[in-house]
PDB file of C-alpha atoms in Angstrom:
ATOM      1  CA  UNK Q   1     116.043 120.213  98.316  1.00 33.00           C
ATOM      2  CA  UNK Q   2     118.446 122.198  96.720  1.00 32.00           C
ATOM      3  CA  UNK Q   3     120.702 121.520  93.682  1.00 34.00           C
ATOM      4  CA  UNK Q   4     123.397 123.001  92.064  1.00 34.00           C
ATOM      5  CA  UNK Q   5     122.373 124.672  88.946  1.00 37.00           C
ATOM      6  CA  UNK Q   6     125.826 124.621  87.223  1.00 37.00           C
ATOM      7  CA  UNK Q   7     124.897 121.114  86.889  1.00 42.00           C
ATOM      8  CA  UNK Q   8     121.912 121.874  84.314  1.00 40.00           C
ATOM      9  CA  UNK Q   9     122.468 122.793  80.432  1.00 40.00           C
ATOM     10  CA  UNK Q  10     119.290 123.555  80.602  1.00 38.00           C
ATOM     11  CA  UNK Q  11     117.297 125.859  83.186  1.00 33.00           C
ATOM     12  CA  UNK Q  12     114.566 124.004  85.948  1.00 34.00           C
ATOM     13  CA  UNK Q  13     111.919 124.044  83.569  1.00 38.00           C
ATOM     14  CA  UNK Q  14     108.777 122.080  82.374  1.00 38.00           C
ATOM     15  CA  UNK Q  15     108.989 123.085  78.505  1.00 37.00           C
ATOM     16  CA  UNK Q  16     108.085 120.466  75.988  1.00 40.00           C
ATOM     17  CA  UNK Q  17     111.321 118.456  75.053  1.00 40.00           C
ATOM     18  CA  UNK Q  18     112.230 118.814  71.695  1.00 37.00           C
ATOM     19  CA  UNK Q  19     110.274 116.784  68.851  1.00 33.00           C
ATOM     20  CA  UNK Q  20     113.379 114.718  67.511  1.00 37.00           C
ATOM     21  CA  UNK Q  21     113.880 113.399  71.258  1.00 38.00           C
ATOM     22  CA  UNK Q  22     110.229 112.240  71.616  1.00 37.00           C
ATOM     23  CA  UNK Q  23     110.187 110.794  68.109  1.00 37.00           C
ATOM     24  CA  UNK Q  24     111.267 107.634  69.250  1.00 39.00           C
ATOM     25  CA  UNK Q  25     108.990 107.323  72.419  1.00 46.00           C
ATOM     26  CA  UNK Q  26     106.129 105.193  71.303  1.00 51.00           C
ATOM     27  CA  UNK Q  27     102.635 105.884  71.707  1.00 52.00           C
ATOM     28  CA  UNK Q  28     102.620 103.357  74.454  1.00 48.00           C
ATOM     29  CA  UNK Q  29     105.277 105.279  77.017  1.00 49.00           C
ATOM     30  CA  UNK Q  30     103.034 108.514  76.226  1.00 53.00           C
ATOM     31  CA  UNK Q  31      99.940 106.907  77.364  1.00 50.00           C
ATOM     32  CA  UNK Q  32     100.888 106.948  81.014  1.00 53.00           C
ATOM     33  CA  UNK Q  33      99.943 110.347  80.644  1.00 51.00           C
ATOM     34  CA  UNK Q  34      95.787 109.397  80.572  1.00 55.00           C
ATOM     35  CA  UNK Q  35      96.483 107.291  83.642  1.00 56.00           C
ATOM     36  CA  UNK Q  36      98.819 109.616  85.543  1.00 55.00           C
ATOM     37  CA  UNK Q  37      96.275 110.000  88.911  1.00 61.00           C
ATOM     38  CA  UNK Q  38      96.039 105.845  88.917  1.00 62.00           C
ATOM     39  CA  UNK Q  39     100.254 105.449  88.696  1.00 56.00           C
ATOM     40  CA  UNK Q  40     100.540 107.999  91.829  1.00 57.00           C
ATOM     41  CA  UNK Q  41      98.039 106.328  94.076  1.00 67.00           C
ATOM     42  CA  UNK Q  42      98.128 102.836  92.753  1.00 64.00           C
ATOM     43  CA  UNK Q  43     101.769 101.780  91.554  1.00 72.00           C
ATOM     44  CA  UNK Q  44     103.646 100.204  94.229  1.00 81.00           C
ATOM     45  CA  UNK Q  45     107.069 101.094  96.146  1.00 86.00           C
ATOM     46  CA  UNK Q  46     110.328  99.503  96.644  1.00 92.00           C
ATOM     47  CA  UNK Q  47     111.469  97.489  98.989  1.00 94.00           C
ATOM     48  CA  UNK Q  48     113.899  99.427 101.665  1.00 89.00           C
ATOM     49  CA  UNK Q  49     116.642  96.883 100.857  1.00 96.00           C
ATOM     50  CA  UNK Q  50     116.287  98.175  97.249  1.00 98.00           C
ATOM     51  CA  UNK Q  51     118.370 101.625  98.095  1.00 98.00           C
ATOM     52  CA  UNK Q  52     120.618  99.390 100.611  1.00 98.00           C
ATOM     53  CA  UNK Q  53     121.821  97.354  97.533  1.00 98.00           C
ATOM     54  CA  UNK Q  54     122.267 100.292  94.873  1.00 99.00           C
ATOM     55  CA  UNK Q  55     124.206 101.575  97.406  1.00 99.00           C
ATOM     56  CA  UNK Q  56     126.201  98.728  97.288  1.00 98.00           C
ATOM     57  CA  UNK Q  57     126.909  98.099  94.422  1.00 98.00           C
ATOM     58  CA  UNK Q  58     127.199 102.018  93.431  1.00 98.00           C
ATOM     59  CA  UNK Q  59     130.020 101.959  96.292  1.00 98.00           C
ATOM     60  CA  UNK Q  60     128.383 105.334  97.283  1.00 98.00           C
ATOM     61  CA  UNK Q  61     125.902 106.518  99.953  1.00 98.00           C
ATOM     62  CA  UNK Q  62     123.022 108.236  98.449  1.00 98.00           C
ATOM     63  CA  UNK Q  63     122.955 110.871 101.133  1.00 98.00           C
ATOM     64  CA  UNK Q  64     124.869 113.975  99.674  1.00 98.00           C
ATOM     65  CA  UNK Q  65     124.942 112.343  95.958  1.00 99.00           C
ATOM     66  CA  UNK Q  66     123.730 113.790  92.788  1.00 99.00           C
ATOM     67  CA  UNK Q  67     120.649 111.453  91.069  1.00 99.00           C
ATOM     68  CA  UNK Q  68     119.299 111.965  88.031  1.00 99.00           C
ATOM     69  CA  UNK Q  69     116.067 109.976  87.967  1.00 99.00           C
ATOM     70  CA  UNK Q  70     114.976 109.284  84.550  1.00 98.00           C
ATOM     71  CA  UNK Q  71     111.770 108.681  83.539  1.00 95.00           C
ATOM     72  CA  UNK Q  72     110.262 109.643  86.896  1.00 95.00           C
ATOM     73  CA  UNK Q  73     106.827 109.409  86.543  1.00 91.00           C
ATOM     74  CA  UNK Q  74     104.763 110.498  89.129  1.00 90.00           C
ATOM     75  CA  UNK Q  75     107.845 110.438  91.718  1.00 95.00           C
ATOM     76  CA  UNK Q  76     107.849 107.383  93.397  1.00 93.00           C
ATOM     77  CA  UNK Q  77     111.162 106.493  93.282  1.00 96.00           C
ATOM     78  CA  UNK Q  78     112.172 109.676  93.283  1.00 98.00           C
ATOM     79  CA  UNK Q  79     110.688 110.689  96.779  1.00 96.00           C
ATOM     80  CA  UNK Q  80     112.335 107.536  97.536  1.00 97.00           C
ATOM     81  CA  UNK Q  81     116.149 108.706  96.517  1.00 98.00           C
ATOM     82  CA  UNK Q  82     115.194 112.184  98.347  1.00 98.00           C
ATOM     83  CA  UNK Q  83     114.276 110.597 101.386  1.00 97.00           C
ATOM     84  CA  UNK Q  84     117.872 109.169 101.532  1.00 98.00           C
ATOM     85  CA  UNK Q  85     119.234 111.852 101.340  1.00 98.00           C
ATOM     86  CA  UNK Q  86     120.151 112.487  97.760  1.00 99.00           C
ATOM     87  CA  UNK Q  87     120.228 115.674  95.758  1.00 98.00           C
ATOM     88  CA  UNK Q  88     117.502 114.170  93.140  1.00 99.00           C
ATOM     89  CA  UNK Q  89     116.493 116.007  89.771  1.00 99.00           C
ATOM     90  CA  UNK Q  90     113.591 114.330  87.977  1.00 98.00           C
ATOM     91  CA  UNK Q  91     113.577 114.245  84.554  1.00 98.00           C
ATOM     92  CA  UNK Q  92     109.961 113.070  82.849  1.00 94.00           C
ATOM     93  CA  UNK Q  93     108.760 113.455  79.313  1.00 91.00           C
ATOM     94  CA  UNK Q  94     104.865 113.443  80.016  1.00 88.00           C
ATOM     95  CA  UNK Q  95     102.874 116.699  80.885  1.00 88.00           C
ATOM     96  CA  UNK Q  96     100.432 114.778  82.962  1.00 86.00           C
ATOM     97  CA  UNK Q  97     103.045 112.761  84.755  1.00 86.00           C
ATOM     98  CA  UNK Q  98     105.236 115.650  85.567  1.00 92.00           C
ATOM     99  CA  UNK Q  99     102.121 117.611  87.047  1.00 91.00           C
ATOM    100  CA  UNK Q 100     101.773 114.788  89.723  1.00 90.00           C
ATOM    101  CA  UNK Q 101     105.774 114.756  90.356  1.00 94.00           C
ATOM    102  CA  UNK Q 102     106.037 118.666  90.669  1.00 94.00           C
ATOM    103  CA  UNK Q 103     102.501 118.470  93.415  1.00 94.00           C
ATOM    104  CA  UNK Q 104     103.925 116.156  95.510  1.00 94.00           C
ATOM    105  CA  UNK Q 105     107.515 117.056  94.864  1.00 96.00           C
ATOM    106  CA  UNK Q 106     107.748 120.989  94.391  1.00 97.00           C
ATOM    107  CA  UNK Q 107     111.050 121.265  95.590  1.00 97.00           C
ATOM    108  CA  UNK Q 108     112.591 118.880  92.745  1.00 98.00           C
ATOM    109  CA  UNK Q 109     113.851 120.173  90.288  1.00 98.00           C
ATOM    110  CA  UNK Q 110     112.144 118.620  87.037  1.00 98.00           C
ATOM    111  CA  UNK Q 111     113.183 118.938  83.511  1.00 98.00           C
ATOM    112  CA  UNK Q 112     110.800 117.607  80.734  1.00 95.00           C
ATOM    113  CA  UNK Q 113     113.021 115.483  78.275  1.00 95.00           C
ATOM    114  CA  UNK Q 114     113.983 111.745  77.794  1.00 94.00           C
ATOM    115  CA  UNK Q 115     117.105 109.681  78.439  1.00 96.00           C
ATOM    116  CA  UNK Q 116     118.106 109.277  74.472  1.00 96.00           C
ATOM    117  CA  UNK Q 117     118.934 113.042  75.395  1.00 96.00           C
ATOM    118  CA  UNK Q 118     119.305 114.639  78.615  1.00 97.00           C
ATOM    119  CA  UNK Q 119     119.710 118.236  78.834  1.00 97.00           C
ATOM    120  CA  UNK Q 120     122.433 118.136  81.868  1.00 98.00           C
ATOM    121  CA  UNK Q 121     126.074 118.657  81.803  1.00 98.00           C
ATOM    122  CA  UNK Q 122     129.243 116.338  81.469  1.00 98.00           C
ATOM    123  CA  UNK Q 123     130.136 114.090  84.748  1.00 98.00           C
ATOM    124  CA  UNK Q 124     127.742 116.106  86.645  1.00 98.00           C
ATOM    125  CA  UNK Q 125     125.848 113.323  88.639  1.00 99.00           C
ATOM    126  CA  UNK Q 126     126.656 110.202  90.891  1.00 99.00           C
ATOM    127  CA  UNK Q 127     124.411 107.956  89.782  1.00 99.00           C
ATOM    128  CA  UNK Q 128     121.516 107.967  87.100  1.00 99.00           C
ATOM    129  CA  UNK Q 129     118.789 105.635  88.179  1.00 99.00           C
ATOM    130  CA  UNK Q 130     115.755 104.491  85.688  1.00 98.00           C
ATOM    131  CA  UNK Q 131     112.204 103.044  87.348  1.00 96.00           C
ATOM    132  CA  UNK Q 132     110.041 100.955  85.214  1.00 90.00           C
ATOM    133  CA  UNK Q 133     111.374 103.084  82.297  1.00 91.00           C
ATOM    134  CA  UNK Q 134     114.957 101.836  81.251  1.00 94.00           C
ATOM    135  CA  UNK Q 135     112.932 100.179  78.184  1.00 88.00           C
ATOM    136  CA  UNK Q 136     111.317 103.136  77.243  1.00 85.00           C
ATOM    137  CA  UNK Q 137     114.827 104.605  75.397  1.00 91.00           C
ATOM    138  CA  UNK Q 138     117.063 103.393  72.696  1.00 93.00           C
ATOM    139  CA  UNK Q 139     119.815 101.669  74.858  1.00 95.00           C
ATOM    140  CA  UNK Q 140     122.238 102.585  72.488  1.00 96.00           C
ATOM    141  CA  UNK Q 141     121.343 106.246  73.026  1.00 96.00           C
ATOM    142  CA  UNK Q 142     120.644 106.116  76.612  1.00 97.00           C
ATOM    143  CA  UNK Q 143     123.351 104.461  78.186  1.00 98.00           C
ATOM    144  CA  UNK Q 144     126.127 106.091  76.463  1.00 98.00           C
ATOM    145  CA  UNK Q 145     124.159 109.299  77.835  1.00 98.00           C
ATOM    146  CA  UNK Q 146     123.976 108.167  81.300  1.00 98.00           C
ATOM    147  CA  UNK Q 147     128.193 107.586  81.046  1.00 98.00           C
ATOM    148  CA  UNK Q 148     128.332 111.172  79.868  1.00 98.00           C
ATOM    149  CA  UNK Q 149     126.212 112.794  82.433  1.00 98.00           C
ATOM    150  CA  UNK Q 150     128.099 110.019  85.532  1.00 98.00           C
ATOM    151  CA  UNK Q 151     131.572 111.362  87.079  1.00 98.00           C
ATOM    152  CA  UNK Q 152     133.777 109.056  86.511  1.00 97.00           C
ATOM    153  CA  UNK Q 153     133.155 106.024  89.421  1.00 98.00           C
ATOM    154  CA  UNK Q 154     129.545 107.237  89.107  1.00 98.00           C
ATOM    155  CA  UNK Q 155     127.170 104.200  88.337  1.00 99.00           C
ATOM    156  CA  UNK Q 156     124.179 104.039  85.998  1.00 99.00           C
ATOM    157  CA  UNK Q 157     121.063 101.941  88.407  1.00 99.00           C
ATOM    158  CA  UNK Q 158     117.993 100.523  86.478  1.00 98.00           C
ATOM    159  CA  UNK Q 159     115.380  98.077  88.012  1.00 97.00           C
ATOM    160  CA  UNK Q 160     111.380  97.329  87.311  1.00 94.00           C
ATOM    161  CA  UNK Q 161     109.183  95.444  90.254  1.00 91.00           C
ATOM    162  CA  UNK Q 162     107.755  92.969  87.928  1.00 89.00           C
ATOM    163  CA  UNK Q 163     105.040  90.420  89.236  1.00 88.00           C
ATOM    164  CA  UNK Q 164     107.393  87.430  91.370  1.00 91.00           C
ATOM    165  CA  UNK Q 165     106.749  84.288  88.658  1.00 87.00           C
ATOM    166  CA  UNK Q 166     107.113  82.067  91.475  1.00 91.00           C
ATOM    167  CA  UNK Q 167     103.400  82.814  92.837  1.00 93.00           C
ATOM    168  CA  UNK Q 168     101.152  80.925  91.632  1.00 94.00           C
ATOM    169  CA  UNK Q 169      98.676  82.867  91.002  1.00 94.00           C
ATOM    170  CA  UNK Q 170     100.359  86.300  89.997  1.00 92.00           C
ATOM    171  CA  UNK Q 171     101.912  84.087  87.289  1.00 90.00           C
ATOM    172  CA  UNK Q 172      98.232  82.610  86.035  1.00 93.00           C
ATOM    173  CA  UNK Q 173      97.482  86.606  85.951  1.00 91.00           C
ATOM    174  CA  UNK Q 174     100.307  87.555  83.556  1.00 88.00           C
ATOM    175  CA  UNK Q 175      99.353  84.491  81.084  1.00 90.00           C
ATOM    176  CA  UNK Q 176      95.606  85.980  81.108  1.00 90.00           C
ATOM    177  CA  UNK Q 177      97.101  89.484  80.265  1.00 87.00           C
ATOM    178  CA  UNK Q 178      99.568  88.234  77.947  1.00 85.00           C
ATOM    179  CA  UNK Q 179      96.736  86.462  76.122  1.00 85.00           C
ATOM    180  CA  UNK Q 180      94.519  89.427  75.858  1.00 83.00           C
ATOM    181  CA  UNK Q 181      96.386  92.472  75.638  1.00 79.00           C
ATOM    182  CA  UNK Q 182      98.339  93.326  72.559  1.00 70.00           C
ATOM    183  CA  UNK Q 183     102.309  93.740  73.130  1.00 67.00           C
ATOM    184  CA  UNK Q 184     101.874  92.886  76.823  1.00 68.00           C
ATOM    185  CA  UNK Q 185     105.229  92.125  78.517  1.00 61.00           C
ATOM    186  CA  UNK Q 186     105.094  93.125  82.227  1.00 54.00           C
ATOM    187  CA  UNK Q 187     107.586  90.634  83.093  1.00 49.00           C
ATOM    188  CA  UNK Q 188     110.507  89.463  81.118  1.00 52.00           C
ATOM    189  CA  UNK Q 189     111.868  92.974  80.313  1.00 62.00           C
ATOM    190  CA  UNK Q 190     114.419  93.409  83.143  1.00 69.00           C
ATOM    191  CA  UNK Q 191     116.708  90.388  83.407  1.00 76.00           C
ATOM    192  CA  UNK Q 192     118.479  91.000  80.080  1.00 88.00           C
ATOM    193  CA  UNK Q 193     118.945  94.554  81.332  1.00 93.00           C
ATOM    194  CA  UNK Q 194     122.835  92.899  81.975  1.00 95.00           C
ATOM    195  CA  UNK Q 195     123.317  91.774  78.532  1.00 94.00           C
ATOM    196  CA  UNK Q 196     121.390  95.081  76.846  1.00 94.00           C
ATOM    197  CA  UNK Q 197     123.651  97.245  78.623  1.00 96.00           C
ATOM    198  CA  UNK Q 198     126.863  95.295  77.411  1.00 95.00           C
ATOM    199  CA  UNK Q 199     125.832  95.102  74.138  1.00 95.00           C
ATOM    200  CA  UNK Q 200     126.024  99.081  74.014  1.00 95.00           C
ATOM    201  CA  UNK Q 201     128.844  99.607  76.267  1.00 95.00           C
ATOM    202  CA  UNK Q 202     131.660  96.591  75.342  1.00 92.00           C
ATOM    203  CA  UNK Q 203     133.939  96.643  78.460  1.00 92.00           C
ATOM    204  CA  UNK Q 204     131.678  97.461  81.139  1.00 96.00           C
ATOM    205  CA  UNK Q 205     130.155  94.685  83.682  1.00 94.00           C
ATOM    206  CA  UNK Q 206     126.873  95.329  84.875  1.00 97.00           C
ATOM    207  CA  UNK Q 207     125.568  93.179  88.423  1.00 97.00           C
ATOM    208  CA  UNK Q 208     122.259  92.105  88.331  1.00 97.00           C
ATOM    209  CA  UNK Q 209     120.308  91.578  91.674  1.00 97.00           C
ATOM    210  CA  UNK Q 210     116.625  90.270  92.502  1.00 95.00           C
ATOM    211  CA  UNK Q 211     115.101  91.396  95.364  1.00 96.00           C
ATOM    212  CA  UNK Q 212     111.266  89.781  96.492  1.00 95.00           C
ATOM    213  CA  UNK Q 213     108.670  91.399  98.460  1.00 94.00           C
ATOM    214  CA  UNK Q 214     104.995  91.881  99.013  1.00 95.00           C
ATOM    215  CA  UNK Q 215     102.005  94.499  99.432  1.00 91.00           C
ATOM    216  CA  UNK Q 216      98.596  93.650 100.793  1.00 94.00           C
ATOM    217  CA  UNK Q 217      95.965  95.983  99.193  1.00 91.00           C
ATOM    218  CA  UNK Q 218      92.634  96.328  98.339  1.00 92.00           C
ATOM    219  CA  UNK Q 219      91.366  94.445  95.235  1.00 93.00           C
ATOM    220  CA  UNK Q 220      90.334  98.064  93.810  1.00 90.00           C
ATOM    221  CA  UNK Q 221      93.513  99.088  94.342  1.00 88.00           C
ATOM    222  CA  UNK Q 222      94.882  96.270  92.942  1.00 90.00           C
ATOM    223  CA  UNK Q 223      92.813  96.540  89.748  1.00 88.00           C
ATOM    224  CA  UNK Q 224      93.886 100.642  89.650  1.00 84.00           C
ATOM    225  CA  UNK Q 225      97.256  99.413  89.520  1.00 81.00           C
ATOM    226  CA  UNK Q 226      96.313  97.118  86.070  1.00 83.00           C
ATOM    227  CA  UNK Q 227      94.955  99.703  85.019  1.00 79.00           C
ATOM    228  CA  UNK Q 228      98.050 101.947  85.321  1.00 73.00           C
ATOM    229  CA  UNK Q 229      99.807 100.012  82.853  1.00 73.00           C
ATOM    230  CA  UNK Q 230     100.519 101.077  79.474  1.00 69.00           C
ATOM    231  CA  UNK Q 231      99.045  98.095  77.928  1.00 69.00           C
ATOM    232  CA  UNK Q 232      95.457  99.234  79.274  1.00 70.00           C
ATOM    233  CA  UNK Q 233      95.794 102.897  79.061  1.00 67.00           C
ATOM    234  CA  UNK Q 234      96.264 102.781  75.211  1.00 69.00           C
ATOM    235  CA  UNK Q 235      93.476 100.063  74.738  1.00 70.00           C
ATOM    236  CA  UNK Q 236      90.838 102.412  76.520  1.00 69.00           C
ATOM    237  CA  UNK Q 237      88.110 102.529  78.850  1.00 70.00           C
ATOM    238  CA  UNK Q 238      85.746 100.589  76.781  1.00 77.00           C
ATOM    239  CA  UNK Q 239      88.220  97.804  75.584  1.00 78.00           C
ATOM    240  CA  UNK Q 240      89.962  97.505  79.257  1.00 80.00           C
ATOM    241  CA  UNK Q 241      87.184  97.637  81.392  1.00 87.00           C
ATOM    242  CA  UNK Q 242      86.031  93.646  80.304  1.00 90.00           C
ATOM    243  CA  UNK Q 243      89.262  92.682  81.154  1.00 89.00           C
ATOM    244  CA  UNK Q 244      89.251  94.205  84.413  1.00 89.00           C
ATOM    245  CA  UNK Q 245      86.221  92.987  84.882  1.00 93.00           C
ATOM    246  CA  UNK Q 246      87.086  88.865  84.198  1.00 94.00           C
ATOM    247  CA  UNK Q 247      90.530  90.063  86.730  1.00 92.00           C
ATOM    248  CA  UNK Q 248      87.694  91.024  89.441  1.00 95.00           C
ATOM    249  CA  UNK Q 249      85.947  87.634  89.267  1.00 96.00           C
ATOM    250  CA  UNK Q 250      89.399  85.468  88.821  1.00 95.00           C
ATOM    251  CA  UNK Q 251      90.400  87.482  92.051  1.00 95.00           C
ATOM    252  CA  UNK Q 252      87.641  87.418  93.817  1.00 96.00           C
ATOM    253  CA  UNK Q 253      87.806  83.671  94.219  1.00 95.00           C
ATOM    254  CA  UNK Q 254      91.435  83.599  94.953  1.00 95.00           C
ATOM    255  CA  UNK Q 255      91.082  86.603  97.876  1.00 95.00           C
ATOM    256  CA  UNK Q 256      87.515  86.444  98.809  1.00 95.00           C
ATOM    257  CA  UNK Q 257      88.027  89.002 101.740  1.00 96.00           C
ATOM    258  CA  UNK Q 258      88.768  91.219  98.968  1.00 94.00           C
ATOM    259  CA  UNK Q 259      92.474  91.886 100.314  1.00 95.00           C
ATOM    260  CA  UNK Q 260      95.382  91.304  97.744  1.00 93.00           C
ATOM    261  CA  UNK Q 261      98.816  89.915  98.840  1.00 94.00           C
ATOM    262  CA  UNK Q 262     100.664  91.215  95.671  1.00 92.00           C
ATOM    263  CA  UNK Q 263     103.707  89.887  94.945  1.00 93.00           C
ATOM    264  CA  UNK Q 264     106.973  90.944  93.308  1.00 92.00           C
ATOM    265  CA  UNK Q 265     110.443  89.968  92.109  1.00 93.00           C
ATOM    266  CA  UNK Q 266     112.674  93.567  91.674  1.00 95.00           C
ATOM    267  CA  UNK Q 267     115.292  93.341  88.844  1.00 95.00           C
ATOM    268  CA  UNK Q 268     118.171  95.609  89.366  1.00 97.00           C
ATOM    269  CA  UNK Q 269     121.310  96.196  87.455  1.00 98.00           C
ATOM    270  CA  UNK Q 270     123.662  98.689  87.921  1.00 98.00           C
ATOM    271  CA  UNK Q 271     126.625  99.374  86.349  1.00 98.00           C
ATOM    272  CA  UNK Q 272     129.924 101.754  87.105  1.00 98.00           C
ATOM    273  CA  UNK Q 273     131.598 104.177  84.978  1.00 97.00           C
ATOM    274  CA  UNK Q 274     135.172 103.812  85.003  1.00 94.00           C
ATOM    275  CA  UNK Q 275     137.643 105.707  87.333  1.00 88.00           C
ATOM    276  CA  UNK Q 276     139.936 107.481  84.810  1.00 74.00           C
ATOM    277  CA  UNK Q 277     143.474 106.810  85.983  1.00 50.00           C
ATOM    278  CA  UNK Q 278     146.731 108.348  84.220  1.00 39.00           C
TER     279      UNK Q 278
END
């Protein structure tokens, strides 16, 4: 899809970003890297009404708009925001991760850099959207970056599918991880997205929305998608594969047909920069 290059400091590239902007990404975010061909085929979607609502609450269609997808990973949301309609340019730190988003994606543009520091132009996007990766930056560098790079009445959209707490045995899952892997905090990272983003921008009111749905997949697939996680790509092969292992025979007697239903709550906040009046 084409984009408007007057809206790039910084020419469609994959160059390294520079080393004082990935200083602060932690050796976790960096790991997705190892795991990059798990996240593509493994990681689940979003839920249709997920694009319905940002629309919403964005007060914009995303067909014709600008998006800035930050922290795109492999593309999944991304493809998602194309799909719409919207003029999408991925921007993803990892070499790895960026391969699989410019294979499946050529026509994206894709710049390799962070959201503490993105190399794109005053009020030159309509919305800037983070997927699973809003907690990757320093809030109080990213969001004032996202307000530079919005026109004004252009809206900054974050969300994570987290597993839904209110399944029984999704939630018996999490304590087992939580228990074993160091760190681990899969869910309870996107509800106080609201309060994060007011702490850094005092005037602004974010809306927070939480959207349920399910997948059925295989339990292999299911396992990939553990696996995918940052918690067990920096751990290893030979310190994550037990786990998996103990999550195989826990599963096993839960699904015996070997079919997951997986289940998930999406957190979404978004938040408008203001229309300028004089």
């Amino acid at each position: 899809m084409p984009t408007d290059d007057a809206h790039l400091n910084a020419p469609r590239t994959d160059s390294d970003p520079s080393t004082s902007s990935l200083s602060s990404l932690s050796s976790l975010a960096l790991s997705f890297d190892t795991v990059a061909t798990q996240y593509a085929t493994a990681r689940p979607g979003y839920p249709p009404e997920l694009l319905a609502t940002i629309e919403e609450l964005a007060k914009r269609p995303l067909a014709g708009a600008t998006v800035v997808d930050v922290g795109a990973g492999t593309g999944i949301a991304t493809r998602l925001l194309r799909d719409r309609g919207a003029q999408v340019i991925a921007v993803e730190p990892g070499p790895a991760m960026g391969a699989q988003l410019r294979a499946s994606l050529p026509e994206v543009p894709l710049l390799r850099a962070v959201g503490d520091a993105l190399p794109l132009a005053d009020a030159s996007a309509d919305l800037v959207t983070y997927a699973q990766a809003f907690h990757w930056t320093d809030p109080a560098s990213s969001v004032p970056e996202a307000l530079r790079v919005l026109r004004p009445g252009g809206a900054l959209a974050v969300w994570w599918n987290t597993p839904d707490p209110d399944v029984a045995w999704a939630a018996e899952q999490e304590a087992r991880l939580k228990s074993r892997l160091p760190g681990y905090h899969a869910s309870g990272i996107s509800s106080g997205a609201p309060a994060v983003i007011e702490s850094v921008a005092p005037g602004l009111t974010p809306t927070h929305r939480r959207l349920h749905w399910t997948r059925r997949v295989p339990l292999s697939l299911h396992l990939a998608h553990l696996s995918s996680r940052s918690y067990f790509a920096n751990l290893g092969l030979e310190r994550s594969a037990p786990v998996l292992a103990d999550e195989q025979t826990h599963l096993t007697k839960i699904f015996p047909n070997g079919e997951i239903e997986e289940a998930y709550a999406v957190d979404l906040t978004v938040v408008r920069r203001p229309i300028t009046r004089h």
